[in-house]
PDB file of C-alpha atoms in Angstrom:
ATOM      1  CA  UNK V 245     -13.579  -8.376   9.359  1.00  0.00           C
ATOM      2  CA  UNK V 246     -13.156  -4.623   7.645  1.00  0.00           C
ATOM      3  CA  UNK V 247     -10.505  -2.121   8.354  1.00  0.00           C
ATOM      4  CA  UNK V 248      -9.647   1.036   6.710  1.00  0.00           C
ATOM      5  CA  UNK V 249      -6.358   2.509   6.167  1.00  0.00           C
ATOM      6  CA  UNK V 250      -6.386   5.839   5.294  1.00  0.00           C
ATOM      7  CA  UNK V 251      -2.964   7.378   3.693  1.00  0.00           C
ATOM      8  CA  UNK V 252      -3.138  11.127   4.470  1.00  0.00           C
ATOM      9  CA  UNK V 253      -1.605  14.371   2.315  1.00  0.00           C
ATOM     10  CA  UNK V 254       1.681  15.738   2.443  1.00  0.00           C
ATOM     11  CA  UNK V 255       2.675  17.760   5.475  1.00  0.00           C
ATOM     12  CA  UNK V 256      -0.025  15.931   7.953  1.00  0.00           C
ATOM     13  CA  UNK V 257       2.808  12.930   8.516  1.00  0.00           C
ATOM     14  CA  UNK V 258       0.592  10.580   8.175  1.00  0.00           C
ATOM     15  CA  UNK V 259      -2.321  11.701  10.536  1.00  0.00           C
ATOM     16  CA  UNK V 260      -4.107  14.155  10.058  1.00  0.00           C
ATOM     17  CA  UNK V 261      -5.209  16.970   7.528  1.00  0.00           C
ATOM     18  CA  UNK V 262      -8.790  17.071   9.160  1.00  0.00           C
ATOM     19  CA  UNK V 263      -9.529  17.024   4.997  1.00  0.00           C
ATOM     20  CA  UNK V 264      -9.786  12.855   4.084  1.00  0.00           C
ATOM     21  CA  UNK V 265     -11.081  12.459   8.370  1.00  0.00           C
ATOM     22  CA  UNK V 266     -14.625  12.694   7.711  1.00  0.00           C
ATOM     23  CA  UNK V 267     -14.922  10.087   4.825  1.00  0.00           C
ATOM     24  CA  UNK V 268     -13.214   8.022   7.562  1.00  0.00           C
ATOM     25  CA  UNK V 269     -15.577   8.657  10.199  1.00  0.00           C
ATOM     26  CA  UNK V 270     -18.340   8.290   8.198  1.00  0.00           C
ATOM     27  CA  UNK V 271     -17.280   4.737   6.975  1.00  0.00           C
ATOM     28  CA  UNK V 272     -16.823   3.336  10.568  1.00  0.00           C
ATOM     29  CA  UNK V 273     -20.363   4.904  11.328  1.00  0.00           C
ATOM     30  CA  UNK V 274     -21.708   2.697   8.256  1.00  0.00           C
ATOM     31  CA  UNK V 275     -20.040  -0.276   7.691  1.00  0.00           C
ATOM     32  CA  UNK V 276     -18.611  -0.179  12.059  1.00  0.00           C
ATOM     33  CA  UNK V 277     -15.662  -0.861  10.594  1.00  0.00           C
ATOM     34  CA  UNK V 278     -11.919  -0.081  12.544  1.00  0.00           C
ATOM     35  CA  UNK V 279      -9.890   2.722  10.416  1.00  0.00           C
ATOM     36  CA  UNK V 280      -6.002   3.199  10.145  1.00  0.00           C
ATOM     37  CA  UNK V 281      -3.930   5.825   9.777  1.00  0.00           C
ATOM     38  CA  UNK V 282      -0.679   4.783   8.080  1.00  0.00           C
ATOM     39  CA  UNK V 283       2.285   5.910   9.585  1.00  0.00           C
ATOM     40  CA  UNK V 284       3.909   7.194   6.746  1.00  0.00           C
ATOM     41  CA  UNK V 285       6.220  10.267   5.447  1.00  0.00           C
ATOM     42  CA  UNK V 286       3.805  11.982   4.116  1.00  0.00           C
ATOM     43  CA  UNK V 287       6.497  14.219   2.635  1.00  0.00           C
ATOM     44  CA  UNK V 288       6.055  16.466  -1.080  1.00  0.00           C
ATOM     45  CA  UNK V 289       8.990  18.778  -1.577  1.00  0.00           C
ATOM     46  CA  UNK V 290       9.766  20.015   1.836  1.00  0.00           C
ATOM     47  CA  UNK V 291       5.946  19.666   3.002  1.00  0.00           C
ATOM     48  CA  UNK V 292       6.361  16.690   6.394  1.00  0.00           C
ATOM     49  CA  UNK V 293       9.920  16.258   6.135  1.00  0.00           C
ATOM     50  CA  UNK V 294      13.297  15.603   3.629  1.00  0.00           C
ATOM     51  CA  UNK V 295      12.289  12.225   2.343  1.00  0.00           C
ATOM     52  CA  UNK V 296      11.457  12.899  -1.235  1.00  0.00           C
ATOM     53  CA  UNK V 297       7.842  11.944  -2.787  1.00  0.00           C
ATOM     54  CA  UNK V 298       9.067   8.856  -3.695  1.00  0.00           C
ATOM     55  CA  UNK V 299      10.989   7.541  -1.272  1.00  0.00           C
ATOM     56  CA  UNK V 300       8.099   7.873   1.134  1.00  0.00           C
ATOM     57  CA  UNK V 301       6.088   6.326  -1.191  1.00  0.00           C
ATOM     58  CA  UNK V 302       7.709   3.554  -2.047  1.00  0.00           C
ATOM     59  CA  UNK V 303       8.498   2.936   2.540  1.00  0.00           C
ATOM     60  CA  UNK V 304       4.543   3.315   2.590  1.00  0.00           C
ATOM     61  CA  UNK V 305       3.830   0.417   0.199  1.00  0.00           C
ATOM     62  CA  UNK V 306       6.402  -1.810   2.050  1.00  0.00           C
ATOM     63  CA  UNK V 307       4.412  -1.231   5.172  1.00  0.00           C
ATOM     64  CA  UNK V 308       1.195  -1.276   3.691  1.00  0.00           C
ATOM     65  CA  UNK V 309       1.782  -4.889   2.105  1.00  0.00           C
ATOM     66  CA  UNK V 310       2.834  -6.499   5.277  1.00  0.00           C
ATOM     67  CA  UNK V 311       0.075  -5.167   7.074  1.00  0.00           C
ATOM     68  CA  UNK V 312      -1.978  -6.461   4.554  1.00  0.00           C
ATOM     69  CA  UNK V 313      -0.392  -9.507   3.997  1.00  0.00           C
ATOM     70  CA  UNK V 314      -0.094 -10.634   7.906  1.00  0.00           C
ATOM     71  CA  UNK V 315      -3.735  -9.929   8.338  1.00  0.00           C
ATOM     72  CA  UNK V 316      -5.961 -12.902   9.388  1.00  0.00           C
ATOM     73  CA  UNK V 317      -7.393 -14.632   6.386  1.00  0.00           C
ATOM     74  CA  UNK V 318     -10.619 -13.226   5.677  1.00  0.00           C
ATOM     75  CA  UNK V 319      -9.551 -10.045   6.709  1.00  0.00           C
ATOM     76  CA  UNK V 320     -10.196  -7.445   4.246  1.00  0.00           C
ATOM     77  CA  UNK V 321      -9.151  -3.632   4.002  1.00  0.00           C
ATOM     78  CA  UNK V 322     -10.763   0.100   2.162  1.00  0.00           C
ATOM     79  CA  UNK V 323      -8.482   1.655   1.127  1.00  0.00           C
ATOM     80  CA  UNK V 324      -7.900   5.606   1.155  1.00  0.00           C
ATOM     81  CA  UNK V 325      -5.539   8.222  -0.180  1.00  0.00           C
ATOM     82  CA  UNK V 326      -6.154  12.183   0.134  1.00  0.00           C
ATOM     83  CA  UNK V 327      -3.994  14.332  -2.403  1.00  0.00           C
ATOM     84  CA  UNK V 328      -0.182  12.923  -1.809  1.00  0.00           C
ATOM     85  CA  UNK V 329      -1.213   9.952   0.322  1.00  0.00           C
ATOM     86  CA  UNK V 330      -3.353   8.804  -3.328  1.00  0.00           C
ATOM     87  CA  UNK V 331       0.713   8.204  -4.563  1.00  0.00           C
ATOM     88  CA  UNK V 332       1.497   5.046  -2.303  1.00  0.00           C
ATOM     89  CA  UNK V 333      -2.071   3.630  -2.786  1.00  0.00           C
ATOM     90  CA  UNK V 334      -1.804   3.248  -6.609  1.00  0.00           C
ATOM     91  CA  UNK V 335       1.846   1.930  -6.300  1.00  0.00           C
ATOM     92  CA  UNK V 336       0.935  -0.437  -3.966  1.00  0.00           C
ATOM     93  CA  UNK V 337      -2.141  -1.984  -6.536  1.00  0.00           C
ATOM     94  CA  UNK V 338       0.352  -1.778  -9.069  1.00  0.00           C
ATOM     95  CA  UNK V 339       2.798  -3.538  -7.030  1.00  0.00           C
ATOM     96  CA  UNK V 340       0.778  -5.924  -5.237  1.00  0.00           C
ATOM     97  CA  UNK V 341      -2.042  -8.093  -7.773  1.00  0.00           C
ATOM     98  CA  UNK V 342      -1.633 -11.032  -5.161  1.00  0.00           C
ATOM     99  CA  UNK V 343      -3.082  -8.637  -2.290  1.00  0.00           C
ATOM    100  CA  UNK V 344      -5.954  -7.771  -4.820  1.00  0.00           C
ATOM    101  CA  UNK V 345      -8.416 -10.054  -3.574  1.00  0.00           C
ATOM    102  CA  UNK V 346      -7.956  -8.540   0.201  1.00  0.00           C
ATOM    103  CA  UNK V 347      -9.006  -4.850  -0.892  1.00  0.00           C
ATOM    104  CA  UNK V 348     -13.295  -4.486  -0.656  1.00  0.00           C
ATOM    105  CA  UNK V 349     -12.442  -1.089  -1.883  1.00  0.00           C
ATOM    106  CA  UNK V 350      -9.921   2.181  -2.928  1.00  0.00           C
ATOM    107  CA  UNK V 351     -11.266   5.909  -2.314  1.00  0.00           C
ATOM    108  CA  UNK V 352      -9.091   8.237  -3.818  1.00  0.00           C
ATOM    109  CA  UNK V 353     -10.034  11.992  -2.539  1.00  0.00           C
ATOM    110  CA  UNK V 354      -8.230  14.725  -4.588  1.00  0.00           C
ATOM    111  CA  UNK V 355      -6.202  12.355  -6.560  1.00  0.00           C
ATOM    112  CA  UNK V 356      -3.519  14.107  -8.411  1.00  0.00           C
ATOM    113  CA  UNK V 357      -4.418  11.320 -10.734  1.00  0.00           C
ATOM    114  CA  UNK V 358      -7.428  11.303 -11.355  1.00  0.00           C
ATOM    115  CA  UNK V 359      -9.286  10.368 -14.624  1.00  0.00           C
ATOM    116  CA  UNK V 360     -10.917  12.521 -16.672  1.00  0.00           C
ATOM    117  CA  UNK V 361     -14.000  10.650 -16.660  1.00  0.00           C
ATOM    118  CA  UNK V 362     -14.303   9.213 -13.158  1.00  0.00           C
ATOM    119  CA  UNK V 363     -16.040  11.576 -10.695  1.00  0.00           C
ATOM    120  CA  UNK V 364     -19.082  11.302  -7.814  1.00  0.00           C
ATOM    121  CA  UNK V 365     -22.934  10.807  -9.379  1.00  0.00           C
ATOM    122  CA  UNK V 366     -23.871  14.409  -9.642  1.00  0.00           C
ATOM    123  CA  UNK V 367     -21.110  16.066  -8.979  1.00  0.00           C
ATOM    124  CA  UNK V 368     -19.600  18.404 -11.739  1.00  0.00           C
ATOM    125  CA  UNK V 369     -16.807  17.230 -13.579  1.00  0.00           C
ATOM    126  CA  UNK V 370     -14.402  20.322 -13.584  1.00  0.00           C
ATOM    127  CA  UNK V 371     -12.310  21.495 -16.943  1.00  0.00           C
ATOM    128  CA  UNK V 372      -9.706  18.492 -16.633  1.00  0.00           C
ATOM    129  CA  UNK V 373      -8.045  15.870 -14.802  1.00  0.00           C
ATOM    130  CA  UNK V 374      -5.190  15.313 -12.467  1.00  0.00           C
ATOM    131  CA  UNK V 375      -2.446  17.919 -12.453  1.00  0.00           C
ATOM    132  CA  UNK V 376       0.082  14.228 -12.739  1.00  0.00           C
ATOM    133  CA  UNK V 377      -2.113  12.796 -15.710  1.00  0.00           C
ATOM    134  CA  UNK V 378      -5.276  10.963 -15.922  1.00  0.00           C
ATOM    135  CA  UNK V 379      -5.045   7.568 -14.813  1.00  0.00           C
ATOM    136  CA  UNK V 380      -7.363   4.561 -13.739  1.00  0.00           C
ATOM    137  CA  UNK V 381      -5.695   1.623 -11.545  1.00  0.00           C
ATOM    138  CA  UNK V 382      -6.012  -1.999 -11.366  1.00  0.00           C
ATOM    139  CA  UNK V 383      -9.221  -2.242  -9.658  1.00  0.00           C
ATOM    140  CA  UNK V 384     -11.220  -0.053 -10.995  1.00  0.00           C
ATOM    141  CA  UNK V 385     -14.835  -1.455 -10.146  1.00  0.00           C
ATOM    142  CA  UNK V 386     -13.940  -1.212  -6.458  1.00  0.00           C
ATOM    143  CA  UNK V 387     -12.264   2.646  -7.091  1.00  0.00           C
ATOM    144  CA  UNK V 388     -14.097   5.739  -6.208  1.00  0.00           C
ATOM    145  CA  UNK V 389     -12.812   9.260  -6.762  1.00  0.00           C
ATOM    146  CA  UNK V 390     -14.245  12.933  -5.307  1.00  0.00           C
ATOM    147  CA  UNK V 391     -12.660  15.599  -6.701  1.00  0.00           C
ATOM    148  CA  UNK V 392     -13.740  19.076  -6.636  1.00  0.00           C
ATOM    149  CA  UNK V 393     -14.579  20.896  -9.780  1.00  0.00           C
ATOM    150  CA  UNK V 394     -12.081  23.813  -9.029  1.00  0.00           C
ATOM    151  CA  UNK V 395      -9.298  22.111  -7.157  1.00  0.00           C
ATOM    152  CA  UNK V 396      -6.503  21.889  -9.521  1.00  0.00           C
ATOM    153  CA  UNK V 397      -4.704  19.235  -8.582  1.00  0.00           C
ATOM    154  CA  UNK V 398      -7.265  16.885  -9.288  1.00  0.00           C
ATOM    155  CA  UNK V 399      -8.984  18.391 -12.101  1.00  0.00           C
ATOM    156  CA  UNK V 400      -6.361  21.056 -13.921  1.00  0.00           C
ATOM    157  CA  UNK V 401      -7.233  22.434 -17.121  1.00  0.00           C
ATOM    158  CA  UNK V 402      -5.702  20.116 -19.968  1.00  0.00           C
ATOM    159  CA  UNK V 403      -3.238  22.889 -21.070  1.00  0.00           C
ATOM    160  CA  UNK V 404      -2.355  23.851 -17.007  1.00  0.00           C
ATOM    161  CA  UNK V 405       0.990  25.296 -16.915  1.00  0.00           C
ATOM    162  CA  UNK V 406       1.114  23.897 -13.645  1.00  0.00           C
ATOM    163  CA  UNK V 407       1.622  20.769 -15.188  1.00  0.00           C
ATOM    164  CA  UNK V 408       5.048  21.797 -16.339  1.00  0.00           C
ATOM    165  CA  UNK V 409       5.344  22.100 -12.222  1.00  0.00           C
ATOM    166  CA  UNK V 410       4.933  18.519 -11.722  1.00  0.00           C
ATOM    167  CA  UNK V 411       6.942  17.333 -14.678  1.00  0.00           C
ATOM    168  CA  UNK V 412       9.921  18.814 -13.677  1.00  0.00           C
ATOM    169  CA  UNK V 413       9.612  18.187  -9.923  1.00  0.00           C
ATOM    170  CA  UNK V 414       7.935  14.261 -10.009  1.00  0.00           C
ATOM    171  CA  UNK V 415       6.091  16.312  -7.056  1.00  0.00           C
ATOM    172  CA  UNK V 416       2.243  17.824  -6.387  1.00  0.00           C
ATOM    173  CA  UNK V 417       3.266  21.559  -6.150  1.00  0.00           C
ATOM    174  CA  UNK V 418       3.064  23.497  -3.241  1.00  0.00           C
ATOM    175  CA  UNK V 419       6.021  25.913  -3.081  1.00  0.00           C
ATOM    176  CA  UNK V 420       6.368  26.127  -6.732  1.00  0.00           C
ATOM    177  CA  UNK V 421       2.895  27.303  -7.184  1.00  0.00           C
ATOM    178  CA  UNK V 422       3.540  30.262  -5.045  1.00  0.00           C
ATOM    179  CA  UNK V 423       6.693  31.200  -6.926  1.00  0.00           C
ATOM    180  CA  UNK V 424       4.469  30.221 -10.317  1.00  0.00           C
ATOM    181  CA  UNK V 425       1.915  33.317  -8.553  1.00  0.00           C
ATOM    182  CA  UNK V 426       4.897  35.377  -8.008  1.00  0.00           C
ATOM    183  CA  UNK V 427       6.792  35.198 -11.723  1.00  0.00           C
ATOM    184  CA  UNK V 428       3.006  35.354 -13.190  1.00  0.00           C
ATOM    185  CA  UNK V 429       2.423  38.481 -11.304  1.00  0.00           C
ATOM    186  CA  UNK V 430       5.721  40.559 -11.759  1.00  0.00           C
ATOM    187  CA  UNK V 431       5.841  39.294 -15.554  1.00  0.00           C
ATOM    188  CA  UNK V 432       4.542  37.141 -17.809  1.00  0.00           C
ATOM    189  CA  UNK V 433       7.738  36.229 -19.552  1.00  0.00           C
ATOM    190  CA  UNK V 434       9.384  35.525 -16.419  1.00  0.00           C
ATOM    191  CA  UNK V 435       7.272  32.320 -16.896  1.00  0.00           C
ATOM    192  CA  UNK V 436       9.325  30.945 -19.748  1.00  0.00           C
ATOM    193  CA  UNK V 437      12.352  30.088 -18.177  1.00  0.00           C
ATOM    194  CA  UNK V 438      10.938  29.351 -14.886  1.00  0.00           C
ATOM    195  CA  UNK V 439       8.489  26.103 -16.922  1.00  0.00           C
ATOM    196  CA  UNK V 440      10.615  25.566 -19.760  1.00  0.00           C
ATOM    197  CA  UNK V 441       8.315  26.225 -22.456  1.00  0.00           C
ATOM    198  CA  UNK V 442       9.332  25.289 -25.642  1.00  0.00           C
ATOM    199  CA  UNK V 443       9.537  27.767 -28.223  1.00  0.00           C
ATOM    200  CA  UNK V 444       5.878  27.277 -30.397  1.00  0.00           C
ATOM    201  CA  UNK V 445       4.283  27.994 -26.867  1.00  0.00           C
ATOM    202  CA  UNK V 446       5.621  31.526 -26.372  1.00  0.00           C
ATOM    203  CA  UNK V 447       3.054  33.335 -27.524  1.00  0.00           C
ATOM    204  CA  UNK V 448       0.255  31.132 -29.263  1.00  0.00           C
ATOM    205  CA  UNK V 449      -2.511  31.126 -26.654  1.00  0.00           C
ATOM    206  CA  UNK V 450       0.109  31.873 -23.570  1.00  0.00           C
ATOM    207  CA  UNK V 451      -2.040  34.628 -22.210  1.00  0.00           C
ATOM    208  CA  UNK V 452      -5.333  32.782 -21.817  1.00  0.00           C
ATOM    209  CA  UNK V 453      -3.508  29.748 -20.343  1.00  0.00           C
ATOM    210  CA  UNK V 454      -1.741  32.084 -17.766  1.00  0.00           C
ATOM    211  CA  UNK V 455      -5.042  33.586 -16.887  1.00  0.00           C
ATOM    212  CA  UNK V 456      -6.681  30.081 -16.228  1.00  0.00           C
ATOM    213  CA  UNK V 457      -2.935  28.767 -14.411  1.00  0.00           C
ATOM    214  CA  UNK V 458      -3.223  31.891 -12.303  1.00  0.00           C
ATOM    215  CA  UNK V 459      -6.982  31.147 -11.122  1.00  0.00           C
ATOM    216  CA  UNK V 460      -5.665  27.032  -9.813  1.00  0.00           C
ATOM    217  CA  UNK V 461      -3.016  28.363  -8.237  1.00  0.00           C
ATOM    218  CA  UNK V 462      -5.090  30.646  -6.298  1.00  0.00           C
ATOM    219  CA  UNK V 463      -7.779  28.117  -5.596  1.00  0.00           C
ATOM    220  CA  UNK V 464      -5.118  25.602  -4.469  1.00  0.00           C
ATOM    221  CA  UNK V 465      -3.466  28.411  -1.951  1.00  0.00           C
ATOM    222  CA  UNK V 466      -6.565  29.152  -1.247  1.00  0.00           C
ATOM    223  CA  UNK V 467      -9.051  26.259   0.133  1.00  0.00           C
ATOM    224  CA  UNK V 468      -9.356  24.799  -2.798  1.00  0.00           C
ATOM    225  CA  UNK V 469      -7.828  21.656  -1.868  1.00  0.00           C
ATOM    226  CA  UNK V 470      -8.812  21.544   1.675  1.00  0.00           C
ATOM    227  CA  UNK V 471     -12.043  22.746   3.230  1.00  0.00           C
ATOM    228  CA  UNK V 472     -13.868  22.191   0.277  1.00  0.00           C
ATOM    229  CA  UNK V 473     -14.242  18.770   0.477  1.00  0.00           C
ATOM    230  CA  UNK V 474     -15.437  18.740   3.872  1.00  0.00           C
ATOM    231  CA  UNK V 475     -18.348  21.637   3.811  1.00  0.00           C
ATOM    232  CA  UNK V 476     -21.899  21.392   2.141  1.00  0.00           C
ATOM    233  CA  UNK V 477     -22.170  21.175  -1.620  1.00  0.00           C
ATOM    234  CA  UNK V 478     -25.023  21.249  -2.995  1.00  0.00           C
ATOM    235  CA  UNK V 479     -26.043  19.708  -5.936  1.00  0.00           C
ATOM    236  CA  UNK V 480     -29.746  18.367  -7.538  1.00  0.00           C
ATOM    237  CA  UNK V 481     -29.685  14.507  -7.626  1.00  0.00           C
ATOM    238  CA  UNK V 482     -29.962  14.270 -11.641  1.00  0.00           C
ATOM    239  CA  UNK V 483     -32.460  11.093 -11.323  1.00  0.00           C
ATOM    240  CA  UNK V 484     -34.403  12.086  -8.557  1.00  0.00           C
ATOM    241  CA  UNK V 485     -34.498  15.675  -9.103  1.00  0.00           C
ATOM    242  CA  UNK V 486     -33.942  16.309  -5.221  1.00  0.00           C
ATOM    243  CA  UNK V 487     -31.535  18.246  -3.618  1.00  0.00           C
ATOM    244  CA  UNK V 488     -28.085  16.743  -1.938  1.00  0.00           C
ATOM    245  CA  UNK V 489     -26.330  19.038   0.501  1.00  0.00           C
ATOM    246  CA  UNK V 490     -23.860  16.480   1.358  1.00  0.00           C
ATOM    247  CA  UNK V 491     -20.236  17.436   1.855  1.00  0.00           C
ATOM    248  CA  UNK V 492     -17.981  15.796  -1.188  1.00  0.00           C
ATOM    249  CA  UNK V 493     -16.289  14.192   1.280  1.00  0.00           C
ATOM    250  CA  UNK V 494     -19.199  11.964   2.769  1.00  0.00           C
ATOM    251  CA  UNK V 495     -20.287  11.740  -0.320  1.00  0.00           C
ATOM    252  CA  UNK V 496     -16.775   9.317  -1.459  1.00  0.00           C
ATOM    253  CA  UNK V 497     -17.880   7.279   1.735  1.00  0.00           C
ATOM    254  CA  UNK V 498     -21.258   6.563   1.127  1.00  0.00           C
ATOM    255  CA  UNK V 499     -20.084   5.621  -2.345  1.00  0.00           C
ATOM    256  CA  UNK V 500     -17.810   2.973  -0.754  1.00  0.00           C
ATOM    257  CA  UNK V 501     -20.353   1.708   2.027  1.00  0.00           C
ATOM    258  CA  UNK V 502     -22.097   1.166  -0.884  1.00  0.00           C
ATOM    259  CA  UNK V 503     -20.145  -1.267  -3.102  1.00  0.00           C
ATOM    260  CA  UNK V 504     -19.347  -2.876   0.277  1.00  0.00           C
ATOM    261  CA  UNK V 505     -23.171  -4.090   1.425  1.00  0.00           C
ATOM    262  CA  UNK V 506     -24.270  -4.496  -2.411  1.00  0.00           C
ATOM    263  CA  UNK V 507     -21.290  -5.854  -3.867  1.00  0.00           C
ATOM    264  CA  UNK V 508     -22.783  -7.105  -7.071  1.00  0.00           C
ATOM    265  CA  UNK V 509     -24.478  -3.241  -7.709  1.00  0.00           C
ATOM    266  CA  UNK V 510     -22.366  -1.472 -10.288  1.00  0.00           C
TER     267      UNK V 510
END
């Protein structure tokens, strides 16, 4: 038996952005397999509620072990984060090795996380990595990752300023990216104070990293982080030469349905 459990983004309370839906849908189509949506915070700075980032995290890995754990034996679960709901997936493999061996597979869409060097076959890389750092978990030949090349909370530029954003927060900016677009349009030095640069990053370079800063924030108010994943992108299949118009989101499920019916493929 194969269930998903799908952890949504922040503001959707649990279910649903409409963003991570259609890698869910297409993974019951594939594998007819039932899919979850955990009922968690789902809360980032404001975004679904009070309970801070953590705190909601840390309730959704609770709930997410005992479902896991109380399942029949045999019973084995996918795994899926979008943006915020990628959080209480990783903490819960951290958390959890004795559960390892009940998880086919982890797709992490977005992942504010993700690696530098982990992205779909034939799918552009992007400038960076996750806006929080660039980090693999504990099972990573049953991980998969789609991120899109612009959205910059999966792949910020390795000198973002946004980053400063998360650091001082512990939180994937929403909010603070529109005041960052504010302070970056009515000055550029209003910027100092507001990240806490440190004093050799005044001036060396700051102008050319504010120009880049100021292009993910707009992409993330944008649809960068959203419809993007679930429209056509187009891309040429680098061994066959053909062309794939899948969206990047069915793309992370077919990935998956793969490792699950050839599990010994790599």
């Amino acid at each position: 038996m194969l269930n998903t459990i799908v952890l949504d983004g922040a503001g959707t309370e649990g279910r649903t952005s409409r963003v991570i839906d259609p890698v869910a849908e297409q993974l019951a189509a594939k594998l007819s397999c039932a899919v979850e949506w955990q009922n968690w915070a789902a809360s980032v700075m404001g975004a679904g509620g009070s309970t801070p980032w953590p705190a909601a995290s840390h309730n959704a890995v609770i709930r997410l072990a005992h479902r896991i754990r109380t399942a029949p034996p045999g019973h084995r679960f996918i795994l899926l984060g979008f943006s915020a709901g990628c959080r209480p997936v990783r903490e819960f493999l951290d958390s959890h090795p004795e559960l390892h061996h009940r998880i086919a597979a982890v797709g992490l869409l977005a992942d504010p996380w993700q690696p530098h060097d982990r992205q779909q076959h034939g799918v552009p890389n992007g400038a960076g990595w996750g806006v929080m750092g660039s980090l693999p978990t504990p099972l990573m030949d049953r991980t998969f990752w789609c991120g899109h090349p612009g959205d910059p909370i999966c792949r910020a530029a390795w000198d973002s300023l946004l980053r400063y954003l998360t650091a001082a927060a512990d939180a994937v900016p929403g909010g603070l990216i529109r005041t960052f677009l504010d302070k970056a349009r009515r000055g550029r030095l209003q910027l100092i104070p507001f990240l806490g640069l440190p004093p050799h990053e005044w001036f060396a370079g700051l102008g050319g990293r504010i120009d880049r800063s100021i292009a993910e924030a707009r992409s993330y108010l944008g649809d960068g982080h959203t419809a993007v994943y679930t429209r056509e992108f187009v891309t040429i299949d680098p061994d066959t030469g053909r062309e794939d118009r899948r969206s990047l989101a069915h793309r992370l499920a077919d990935s998956i349905a793969w490792k699950i019916t050839h599990p010994q493929s790599t």
